[in-house]
Coordinates of C-alpha atoms in Angstrom, one line a residue:
M1 CA -169.0 -19.1 -47.2
T2 CA -171.2 -16.1 -48.1
L3 CA -168.1 -14.0 -49.0
F4 CA -166.7 -16.9 -51.2
V5 CA -170.0 -17.3 -53.2
E6 CA -170.3 -13.5 -53.7
Q7 CA -166.7 -13.2 -54.8
L8 CA -167.2 -16.2 -57.1
A9 CA -170.2 -14.5 -58.7
N10 CA -168.3 -11.3 -59.1
G11 CA -165.3 -13.2 -60.5
L12 CA -167.3 -15.1 -63.1
T13 CA -168.9 -11.8 -64.2
V14 CA -165.6 -10.0 -64.8
G15 CA -164.1 -13.3 -66.1
A16 CA -166.8 -13.5 -68.8
V17 CA -165.6 -10.1 -70.0
Y18 CA -162.0 -11.2 -69.9
A19 CA -162.9 -14.3 -71.9
L20 CA -164.6 -12.4 -74.7
V21 CA -161.6 -10.1 -75.0
A22 CA -159.1 -13.1 -74.8
L23 CA -160.9 -14.8 -77.7
G24 CA -159.7 -11.9 -80.0
Y25 CA -156.1 -12.4 -78.9
T26 CA -156.2 -16.1 -79.2
M27 CA -157.9 -16.2 -82.7
V28 CA -155.4 -13.7 -84.2
Y29 CA -152.4 -15.6 -82.7
G30 CA -153.8 -18.9 -83.9
V31 CA -154.1 -17.8 -87.5
M32 CA -151.3 -15.3 -87.8
K33 CA -148.9 -16.1 -85.0
L34 CA -149.2 -12.4 -84.0
I35 CA -149.9 -10.8 -80.7
N36 CA -152.4 -8.1 -81.6
F37 CA -151.5 -5.5 -78.9
A38 CA -154.1 -3.2 -80.4
H39 CA -156.9 -5.5 -79.5
G40 CA -157.3 -4.0 -76.0
E41 CA -157.9 -0.6 -77.6
L42 CA -160.6 -2.1 -79.8
F43 CA -162.3 -3.3 -76.6
M44 CA -162.0 0.2 -75.2
L45 CA -163.5 1.7 -78.3
G46 CA -166.4 -0.7 -78.1
A47 CA -167.2 0.7 -74.6
Y48 CA -167.0 4.3 -75.9
L49 CA -169.2 3.6 -79.0
G50 CA -171.8 2.0 -76.7
F51 CA -171.6 5.0 -74.4
T52 CA -172.0 7.4 -77.4
V53 CA -175.0 5.6 -78.8
L54 CA -176.6 5.5 -75.3
V55 CA -176.3 9.3 -74.7
S56 CA -176.8 10.5 -78.2
T57 CA -179.9 8.7 -79.3
A58 CA -183.4 8.2 -78.0
L59 CA -183.1 4.4 -78.1
G60 CA -183.8 4.2 -74.4
G61 CA -187.2 5.8 -74.8
A62 CA -188.2 4.3 -78.1
L63 CA -187.5 0.7 -77.2
P64 CA -187.8 -1.5 -74.1
A65 CA -184.7 -1.5 -72.0
G66 CA -183.6 -5.0 -73.0
A67 CA -184.1 -4.4 -76.7
A68 CA -182.3 -1.0 -76.5
L69 CA -179.3 -2.6 -74.9
L70 CA -179.2 -5.4 -77.5
V71 CA -179.3 -2.8 -80.3
I72 CA -176.5 -0.8 -78.6
I73 CA -174.3 -3.8 -78.2
L74 CA -174.9 -4.8 -81.9
L75 CA -174.1 -1.3 -83.1
A76 CA -170.9 -1.2 -81.1
M77 CA -169.9 -4.7 -82.4
G78 CA -170.6 -3.6 -86.0
G79 CA -168.6 -0.4 -85.6
V80 CA -165.6 -2.0 -84.0
A81 CA -165.7 -4.9 -86.4
L82 CA -165.3 -2.4 -89.3
L83 CA -162.4 -0.7 -87.4
G84 CA -160.8 -4.1 -86.9
L85 CA -161.1 -4.8 -90.6
T86 CA -159.4 -1.4 -91.3
V87 CA -156.6 -2.1 -88.9
E88 CA -155.9 -5.5 -90.6
R89 CA -155.9 -3.9 -94.0
V90 CA -153.7 -0.9 -93.1
A91 CA -151.4 -2.2 -90.4
Y92 CA -151.0 -5.9 -90.7
R93 CA -151.6 -7.1 -94.3
P94 CA -148.7 -5.2 -95.8
L95 CA -146.5 -6.9 -93.2
Q96 CA -147.6 -10.5 -93.7
R97 CA -144.2 -11.5 -95.1
A98 CA -142.2 -9.4 -92.7
N99 CA -140.6 -10.8 -89.6
R100 CA -142.8 -11.1 -86.4
L101 CA -141.0 -8.2 -84.6
T102 CA -142.0 -5.7 -87.3
A103 CA -145.7 -6.8 -87.0
V104 CA -145.5 -6.5 -83.2
V105 CA -144.1 -2.9 -83.5
S106 CA -146.9 -2.1 -85.9
A107 CA -149.5 -3.5 -83.4
L108 CA -148.0 -1.3 -80.6
G109 CA -148.2 1.7 -83.0
V110 CA -151.9 1.0 -83.7
S111 CA -152.6 0.6 -80.0
I112 CA -151.0 4.0 -79.2
F113 CA -152.8 5.7 -82.2
L114 CA -156.2 4.3 -81.1
Q115 CA -155.7 5.3 -77.5
N116 CA -154.7 8.8 -78.3
S117 CA -157.6 9.1 -80.8
A118 CA -160.1 8.1 -78.1
M119 CA -158.6 10.7 -75.8
L120 CA -159.0 13.4 -78.4
L121 CA -162.5 12.4 -79.4
W122 CA -164.0 11.8 -75.9
G123 CA -161.6 13.8 -73.7
P124 CA -159.2 12.7 -70.9
R125 CA -161.8 12.5 -68.2
Y126 CA -163.8 9.4 -67.1
R127 CA -167.1 9.0 -68.9
A128 CA -170.1 7.4 -67.1
Y129 CA -172.8 5.3 -68.6
P130 CA -176.2 6.8 -67.8
G131 CA -177.9 5.3 -64.7
W132 CA -181.2 4.5 -66.6
A133 CA -179.3 2.1 -68.8
V134 CA -178.2 -0.1 -66.0
P135 CA -180.8 -2.4 -64.5
D136 CA -181.0 -1.8 -60.8
V137 CA -182.4 -5.2 -59.8
R138 CA -180.7 -7.3 -57.2
W139 CA -181.5 -10.6 -55.5
S140 CA -180.5 -11.9 -52.1
V141 CA -180.3 -15.6 -51.6
A142 CA -179.0 -16.9 -48.2
G143 CA -177.1 -13.6 -47.7
V144 CA -175.5 -13.7 -51.2
H145 CA -176.3 -10.6 -53.3
V146 CA -176.5 -11.0 -57.1
G147 CA -177.5 -8.3 -59.6
L148 CA -179.5 -8.5 -62.8
M149 CA -176.5 -6.9 -64.6
Q150 CA -174.3 -9.8 -63.6
V151 CA -176.8 -12.3 -64.9
L152 CA -177.1 -10.4 -68.2
I153 CA -173.3 -10.2 -68.6
L154 CA -172.9 -13.9 -68.0
A155 CA -175.8 -14.8 -70.3
V156 CA -174.6 -12.6 -73.2
A157 CA -171.0 -13.8 -72.9
L158 CA -172.1 -17.4 -72.7
V159 CA -174.3 -17.1 -75.9
L160 CA -171.4 -15.4 -77.8
M161 CA -168.8 -17.9 -76.7
L162 CA -171.0 -20.9 -77.5
G163 CA -172.0 -19.4 -80.8
L164 CA -168.3 -18.9 -81.7
Y165 CA -167.4 -22.4 -80.6
Y166 CA -170.2 -23.9 -82.7
V167 CA -169.1 -21.9 -85.8
I168 CA -165.5 -23.0 -85.4
Q169 CA -166.1 -26.6 -84.7
R170 CA -169.3 -27.5 -86.6
T171 CA -169.3 -25.4 -89.8
F172 CA -167.4 -25.4 -93.1
L173 CA -166.3 -21.9 -92.4
G174 CA -164.9 -23.0 -89.0
A175 CA -163.1 -25.9 -90.8
A176 CA -161.5 -23.3 -93.2
I177 CA -160.4 -21.2 -90.2
R178 CA -158.9 -24.3 -88.5
A179 CA -157.1 -25.3 -91.7
T180 CA -155.7 -21.8 -92.1
A181 CA -154.5 -21.9 -88.5
I182 CA -152.5 -25.1 -89.2
D183 CA -150.8 -24.1 -92.4
H184 CA -151.5 -21.1 -94.8
D185 CA -149.9 -22.7 -97.9
T186 CA -151.7 -26.0 -97.5
A187 CA -155.0 -24.1 -96.9
R188 CA -154.4 -22.2 -100.2
L189 CA -153.8 -25.5 -102.0
M190 CA -157.2 -26.7 -100.7
G191 CA -158.9 -23.6 -102.2
I192 CA -159.3 -21.6 -99.1
N193 CA -158.9 -17.8 -99.4
V194 CA -156.5 -17.2 -96.6
D195 CA -156.7 -13.4 -96.8
R196 CA -160.5 -13.6 -96.4
I197 CA -160.1 -15.9 -93.4
I198 CA -157.7 -13.4 -91.8
Q199 CA -160.2 -10.6 -92.5
L200 CA -162.9 -12.6 -90.9
I201 CA -160.8 -13.1 -87.8
F202 CA -160.3 -9.4 -87.6
V203 CA -164.1 -9.0 -87.8
I204 CA -165.1 -11.6 -85.2
G205 CA -162.4 -10.8 -82.6
P206 CA -163.0 -7.0 -82.4
A207 CA -166.8 -7.5 -82.5
L208 CA -166.5 -9.8 -79.4
G209 CA -164.2 -7.2 -77.8
A210 CA -166.7 -4.5 -78.4
A211 CA -169.5 -6.5 -76.8
A212 CA -167.2 -7.0 -73.8
G213 CA -166.5 -3.3 -73.7
V214 CA -170.2 -2.3 -73.6
L215 CA -170.9 -5.0 -70.9
L216 CA -168.0 -3.8 -68.7
G217 CA -169.1 -0.2 -69.1
L218 CA -172.6 -1.1 -68.0
Y219 CA -171.2 -3.1 -65.1
Y220 CA -168.7 -0.5 -63.7
R221 CA -170.5 2.5 -65.2
Q222 CA -167.2 4.3 -65.8
I223 CA -164.9 4.1 -68.8
H224 CA -161.6 5.7 -69.6
F225 CA -159.4 5.9 -72.7
T226 CA -156.6 3.9 -70.9
M227 CA -158.8 1.0 -70.0
G228 CA -157.9 -0.9 -73.1
W229 CA -154.3 -1.4 -71.9
S230 CA -155.1 -2.7 -68.4
Y231 CA -158.0 -4.9 -69.4
G232 CA -156.3 -6.0 -72.6
L233 CA -153.2 -7.1 -70.6
K234 CA -155.4 -9.1 -68.3
A235 CA -157.3 -10.7 -71.2
F236 CA -154.0 -11.5 -72.9
T237 CA -152.9 -13.1 -69.6
A238 CA -156.1 -15.1 -69.6
A239 CA -155.4 -16.3 -73.2
I240 CA -151.9 -17.5 -72.0
M241 CA -153.3 -19.1 -68.9
G242 CA -155.8 -21.2 -70.9
G243 CA -153.3 -21.9 -73.7
I244 CA -153.0 -19.2 -76.4
G245 CA -154.3 -20.3 -79.8
N246 CA -156.9 -22.5 -78.1
I247 CA -160.5 -21.1 -78.1
P248 CA -161.8 -23.2 -75.2
G249 CA -158.6 -22.3 -73.4
A250 CA -159.3 -18.6 -73.8
M251 CA -162.8 -19.0 -72.3
V252 CA -161.5 -21.1 -69.4
G253 CA -158.6 -18.8 -68.8
G254 CA -160.8 -15.7 -68.7
L255 CA -163.3 -17.1 -66.2
L256 CA -160.4 -18.5 -64.1
L257 CA -158.5 -15.2 -64.1
G258 CA -161.6 -13.2 -63.1
T259 CA -162.4 -15.6 -60.3
L260 CA -158.9 -15.6 -58.9
E261 CA -158.8 -11.8 -59.1
M262 CA -162.0 -11.4 -57.1
L263 CA -161.1 -14.1 -54.6
G264 CA -157.8 -12.3 -54.1
A265 CA -159.6 -9.0 -53.6
G266 CA -162.0 -10.6 -51.2
Y267 CA -159.6 -12.6 -49.0
L268 CA -156.4 -10.6 -49.3
S269 CA -156.7 -7.0 -50.5
A270 CA -158.0 -5.2 -53.6
A271 CA -154.6 -3.5 -53.8
W272 CA -152.9 -6.9 -54.1
K273 CA -155.3 -8.8 -56.3
D274 CA -153.3 -8.2 -59.5
A275 CA -150.1 -9.4 -57.7
F276 CA -152.0 -12.5 -56.5
V277 CA -153.3 -13.3 -60.0
F278 CA -149.9 -12.9 -61.7
A279 CA -148.1 -14.9 -59.0
I280 CA -150.5 -17.8 -59.7
L281 CA -150.0 -17.3 -63.5
I282 CA -146.2 -17.6 -63.1
L283 CA -146.5 -20.7 -61.0
L284 CA -148.9 -22.2 -63.6
L285 CA -146.6 -21.5 -66.5
I286 CA -143.6 -23.0 -64.6
V287 CA -145.6 -26.2 -64.1
R288 CA -147.4 -26.1 -67.5
P289 CA -145.8 -23.7 -70.0
T290 CA -148.5 -24.3 -72.7
G291 CA -151.3 -23.2 -70.4
L292 CA -154.1 -25.2 -68.8
L293 CA -155.6 -26.7 -72.0
G294 CA -152.4 -26.4 -74.0
E295 CA -152.1 -25.6 -77.7
R296 CA -154.1 -28.3 -79.5
V297 CA -152.5 -28.0 -82.9
A298 CA -155.2 -29.9 -84.8
E299 CA -158.0 -27.7 -83.3
K300 CA -156.3 -24.5 -82.7
V301 CA -157.6 -21.2 -84.2

């Protein structure tokens, strides 16, 4: 039982990161019907930007640890949001009226470009977040060990996910995004600036991905320029598992994927955890091809 609870806590921690990244995939797909394969690299760049700010500035000494980490996450989110906006303007907007395959090829090209740029800028070796930035506080309850970093990751991810859900479901801006997701032409007839909505999607998604990148860097301490592909693939899987185009589905899919992965690592083998997760995904899609929550057309994003 102790092993189960510990792996559950580990799984929810990693799953919260997957969920934040999966939101970027699902929002772009919901509005543009495009799989943004470059999104994983934006997540990776968020981790690198957070690392660079940490080691290049004196924020750690000038501010309390919590405030310094918040500033670092916000700076990484802002930087990657600007990059996401640039990617939309350069790589996707000129192809809005092209067929989907052309846009997918463009997304793959952007992904390779960003990955190689990161390798040239930060080098091919692993980079490690400084130890002082990671809170070394752990609790033990009935033999179950939980760290402060896990609690912080879950808290930050939960705040961001609930904030996004509120904006999408309870504000006029969210209504405009949902209308654009349903039909671009009808949204234009209603006076919605569809291009601005698409730009906004490419700001929100990469910003969430950057926050996830910093959190994951703090959790595992090590980052690498190839991490965007592996974690991006898992986040994309989480989006499919929950029902791509569905925001709550991406959240549920991310948490479920992380939990299954950690349970597989705990009870089977760390080497087989990915095979275990993808086997469950295949079974799920055979039974329910639209994912756990499905694609709710009227509410999709």
